PDB file of C-alpha atoms in Angstrom:
ATOM      1  CA  MET C   1     -46.832  12.886  -1.352  1.00 67.00           C
ATOM      2  CA  ASN C   2     -46.391  11.935  -4.966  1.00 82.00           C
ATOM      3  CA  SER C   3     -42.702  12.078  -5.921  1.00 90.00           C
ATOM      4  CA  LYS C   4     -43.536  13.934  -9.155  1.00 94.00           C
ATOM      5  CA  LEU C   5     -45.420  16.614  -7.225  1.00 94.00           C
ATOM      6  CA  GLN C   6     -42.577  16.824  -4.726  1.00 94.00           C
ATOM      7  CA  LYS C   7     -40.113  17.296  -7.595  1.00 96.00           C
ATOM      8  CA  VAL C   8     -42.273  20.046  -9.114  1.00 96.00           C
ATOM      9  CA  LEU C   9     -42.503  21.874  -5.767  1.00 97.00           C
ATOM     10  CA  ARG C  10     -38.747  21.561  -5.268  1.00 97.00           C
ATOM     11  CA  VAL C  11     -37.977  22.888  -8.757  1.00 97.00           C
ATOM     12  CA  VAL C  12     -40.481  25.752  -8.430  1.00 97.00           C
ATOM     13  CA  LEU C  13     -38.948  26.794  -5.102  1.00 97.00           C
ATOM     14  CA  SER C  14     -35.443  26.557  -6.536  1.00 98.00           C
ATOM     15  CA  LEU C  15     -36.353  28.681  -9.557  1.00 97.00           C
ATOM     16  CA  ILE C  16     -37.962  31.349  -7.381  1.00 96.00           C
ATOM     17  CA  LEU C  17     -34.837  31.504  -5.221  1.00 97.00           C
ATOM     18  CA  LEU C  18     -32.515  31.580  -8.208  1.00 97.00           C
ATOM     19  CA  VAL C  19     -34.461  34.283 -10.042  1.00 97.00           C
ATOM     20  CA  PHE C  20     -34.808  36.605  -7.049  1.00 94.00           C
ATOM     21  CA  GLY C  21     -31.264  35.909  -5.835  1.00 96.00           C
ATOM     22  CA  LEU C  22     -29.698  36.555  -9.233  1.00 97.00           C
ATOM     23  CA  ASN C  23     -31.867  39.647  -9.661  1.00 95.00           C
ATOM     24  CA  LYS C  24     -30.109  41.192  -6.657  1.00 93.00           C
ATOM     25  CA  PHE C  25     -26.845  40.998  -8.623  1.00 94.00           C
ATOM     26  CA  PHE C  26     -28.001  41.678 -12.179  1.00 94.00           C
ATOM     27  CA  GLY C  27     -31.239  43.680 -11.785  1.00 88.00           C
ATOM     28  CA  PHE C  28     -33.123  42.084 -14.685  1.00 90.00           C
ATOM     29  CA  ILE C  29     -36.490  42.514 -12.926  1.00 89.00           C
ATOM     30  CA  PRO C  30     -37.210  46.256 -12.843  1.00 87.00           C
ATOM     31  CA  MET C  31     -37.870  47.531  -9.340  1.00 83.00           C
ATOM     32  CA  GLU C  32     -38.411  50.975  -7.916  1.00 82.00           C
ATOM     33  CA  ALA C  33     -35.456  52.419  -6.067  1.00 81.00           C
ATOM     34  CA  PRO C  34     -36.263  52.558  -2.353  1.00 84.00           C
ATOM     35  CA  GLN C  35     -36.798  55.970  -0.805  1.00 87.00           C
ATOM     36  CA  GLU C  36     -34.103  57.404   1.410  1.00 89.00           C
ATOM     37  CA  GLY C  37     -34.616  56.586   5.039  1.00 85.00           C
ATOM     38  CA  THR C  38     -36.423  53.297   4.416  1.00 87.00           C
ATOM     39  CA  PHE C  39     -35.262  49.953   5.739  1.00 86.00           C
ATOM     40  CA  MET C  40     -34.571  48.622   2.230  1.00 86.00           C
ATOM     41  CA  TYR C  41     -32.519  51.707   1.417  1.00 90.00           C
ATOM     42  CA  ALA C  42     -30.433  51.095   4.539  1.00 91.00           C
ATOM     43  CA  LEU C  43     -29.873  47.437   3.556  1.00 88.00           C
ATOM     44  CA  ILE C  44     -28.660  48.482   0.122  1.00 88.00           C
ATOM     45  CA  GLN C  45     -26.423  51.230   1.492  1.00 92.00           C
ATOM     46  CA  THR C  46     -24.486  48.813   3.698  1.00 91.00           C
ATOM     47  CA  GLY C  47     -22.968  47.415   0.526  1.00 90.00           C
ATOM     48  CA  TYR C  48     -22.705  43.844   1.774  1.00 93.00           C
ATOM     49  CA  LEU C  49     -26.154  42.776   3.001  1.00 93.00           C
ATOM     50  CA  MET C  50     -27.875  42.533  -0.383  1.00 93.00           C
ATOM     51  CA  PRO C  51     -25.095  40.357  -1.884  1.00 95.00           C
ATOM     52  CA  LEU C  52     -25.168  38.233   1.287  1.00 95.00           C
ATOM     53  CA  ILE C  53     -28.940  37.835   1.005  1.00 94.00           C
ATOM     54  CA  ALA C  54     -28.595  37.021  -2.702  1.00 96.00           C
ATOM     55  CA  ILE C  55     -25.977  34.339  -2.039  1.00 97.00           C
ATOM     56  CA  SER C  56     -28.169  32.971   0.761  1.00 96.00           C
ATOM     57  CA  GLU C  57     -30.935  32.507  -1.804  1.00 96.00           C
ATOM     58  CA  ILE C  58     -28.821  31.293  -4.719  1.00 97.00           C
ATOM     59  CA  ILE C  59     -26.931  28.498  -2.930  1.00 98.00           C
ATOM     60  CA  PRO C  60     -30.049  26.719  -1.574  1.00 97.00           C
ATOM     61  CA  GLY C  61     -31.731  27.351  -4.921  1.00 97.00           C
ATOM     62  CA  ILE C  62     -28.929  25.531  -6.720  1.00 98.00           C
ATOM     63  CA  LEU C  63     -28.916  22.703  -4.164  1.00 97.00           C
ATOM     64  CA  LEU C  64     -32.663  22.222  -4.560  1.00 97.00           C
ATOM     65  CA  PHE C  65     -32.475  22.413  -8.345  1.00 97.00           C
ATOM     66  CA  ILE C  66     -29.778  19.741  -8.616  1.00 97.00           C
ATOM     67  CA  ASN C  67     -31.440  17.712  -5.831  1.00 95.00           C
ATOM     68  CA  LYS C  68     -28.308  17.501  -3.690  1.00 95.00           C
ATOM     69  CA  TRP C  69     -28.299  18.134   0.053  1.00 93.00           C
ATOM     70  CA  THR C  70     -31.968  19.102  -0.049  1.00 93.00           C
ATOM     71  CA  GLY C  71     -32.228  18.734   3.727  1.00 92.00           C
ATOM     72  CA  LEU C  72     -29.484  21.310   4.213  1.00 94.00           C
ATOM     73  CA  ALA C  73     -31.062  23.631   1.662  1.00 96.00           C
ATOM     74  CA  LEU C  74     -34.499  23.416   3.287  1.00 96.00           C
ATOM     75  CA  VAL C  75     -33.137  24.051   6.790  1.00 95.00           C
ATOM     76  CA  TRP C  76     -31.026  26.918   5.428  1.00 96.00           C
ATOM     77  CA  LEU C  77     -34.187  28.478   3.980  1.00 96.00           C
ATOM     78  CA  VAL C  78     -36.195  28.492   7.217  1.00 96.00           C
ATOM     79  CA  PRO C  79     -34.774  31.750   8.643  1.00 95.00           C
ATOM     80  CA  ILE C  80     -34.627  33.284   5.174  1.00 94.00           C
ATOM     81  CA  SER C  81     -38.270  32.529   4.379  1.00 95.00           C
ATOM     82  CA  ILE C  82     -39.390  33.721   7.818  1.00 96.00           C
ATOM     83  CA  ASN C  83     -37.511  37.000   7.349  1.00 94.00           C
ATOM     84  CA  ILE C  84     -38.886  37.474   3.842  1.00 92.00           C
ATOM     85  CA  VAL C  85     -42.455  37.095   5.133  1.00 96.00           C
ATOM     86  CA  LEU C  86     -41.853  39.347   8.157  1.00 96.00           C
ATOM     87  CA  PHE C  87     -40.256  42.005   5.950  1.00 92.00           C
ATOM     88  CA  HIS C  88     -43.248  42.048   3.617  1.00 93.00           C
ATOM     89  CA  LEU C  89     -45.738  42.034   6.502  1.00 95.00           C
ATOM     90  CA  LYS C  90     -44.020  45.024   8.092  1.00 93.00           C
ATOM     91  CA  TYR C  91     -42.861  47.091   5.106  1.00 89.00           C
ATOM     92  CA  ASP C  92     -44.569  46.029   1.874  1.00 86.00           C
ATOM     93  CA  ILE C  93     -47.648  43.858   2.285  1.00 92.00           C
ATOM     94  CA  SER C  94     -48.704  44.422  -1.331  1.00 91.00           C
ATOM     95  CA  THR C  95     -45.928  42.107  -2.550  1.00 88.00           C
ATOM     96  CA  ILE C  96     -46.266  39.363   0.045  1.00 94.00           C
ATOM     97  CA  GLY C  97     -47.416  36.764  -2.518  1.00 94.00           C
ATOM     98  CA  PRO C  98     -44.001  35.458  -3.576  1.00 92.00           C
ATOM     99  CA  ALA C  99     -42.793  35.614   0.047  1.00 93.00           C
ATOM    100  CA  ALA C 100     -45.732  33.527   1.214  1.00 96.00           C
ATOM    101  CA  LEU C 101     -45.218  31.096  -1.667  1.00 96.00           C
ATOM    102  CA  VAL C 102     -41.551  30.577  -0.695  1.00 96.00           C
ATOM    103  CA  SER C 103     -42.543  29.912   2.931  1.00 97.00           C
ATOM    104  CA  ILE C 104     -45.366  27.550   2.000  1.00 97.00           C
ATOM    105  CA  LEU C 105     -43.187  25.599  -0.435  1.00 97.00           C
ATOM    106  CA  ASN C 106     -40.362  25.407   2.106  1.00 97.00           C
ATOM    107  CA  GLY C 107     -42.728  24.232   4.858  1.00 96.00           C
ATOM    108  CA  THR C 108     -44.369  21.689   2.579  1.00 96.00           C
ATOM    109  CA  LEU C 109     -41.041  20.234   1.456  1.00 96.00           C
ATOM    110  CA  ILE C 110     -39.825  20.034   5.057  1.00 94.00           C
ATOM    111  CA  TYR C 111     -43.035  18.222   6.005  1.00 93.00           C
ATOM    112  CA  VAL C 112     -42.661  15.770   3.117  1.00 92.00           C
ATOM    113  CA  ASN C 113     -39.014  15.109   4.025  1.00 90.00           C
ATOM    114  CA  TRP C 114     -39.607  15.067   7.783  1.00 91.00           C
ATOM    115  CA  ARG C 115     -37.663  11.824   8.228  1.00 89.00           C
ATOM    116  CA  LYS C 116     -34.486  13.774   7.337  1.00 84.00           C
ATOM    117  CA  PHE C 117     -35.165  16.282  10.126  1.00 85.00           C
ATOM    118  CA  LYS C 118     -36.361  14.054  12.988  1.00 83.00           C
ATOM    119  CA  THR C 119     -32.905  13.917  14.565  1.00 85.00           C
ATOM    120  CA  LEU C 120     -32.743  17.725  14.725  1.00 81.00           C
ATOM    121  CA  PHE C 121     -35.739  17.779  17.045  1.00 76.00           C
TER     122      PHE C 121
END
């Protein structure tokens, strides 16, 4: 794959992760409050899961943006991207677009950098 295209995909993925991760802390993207009794409401009420999820998006986002430890960042994102897609499939399919985009970008970047991951498998 063209290195310029790879760089664009990496930066796009990092920006998506940074924006959505930081939004969990600062709330600059307006979102409806979840209804009581929903899964998302329960996640928020725990008090620690949403910050943990946010940090789990921000750290790989930063690593991808600065192009350091990209292999670690991409592996780190596998369970996160799978859970994002499964959450949207189960609870909110209308907003699955960004979730699918994160998974596709993550999978594509892993495929392009497969030589870094061969030893894991």
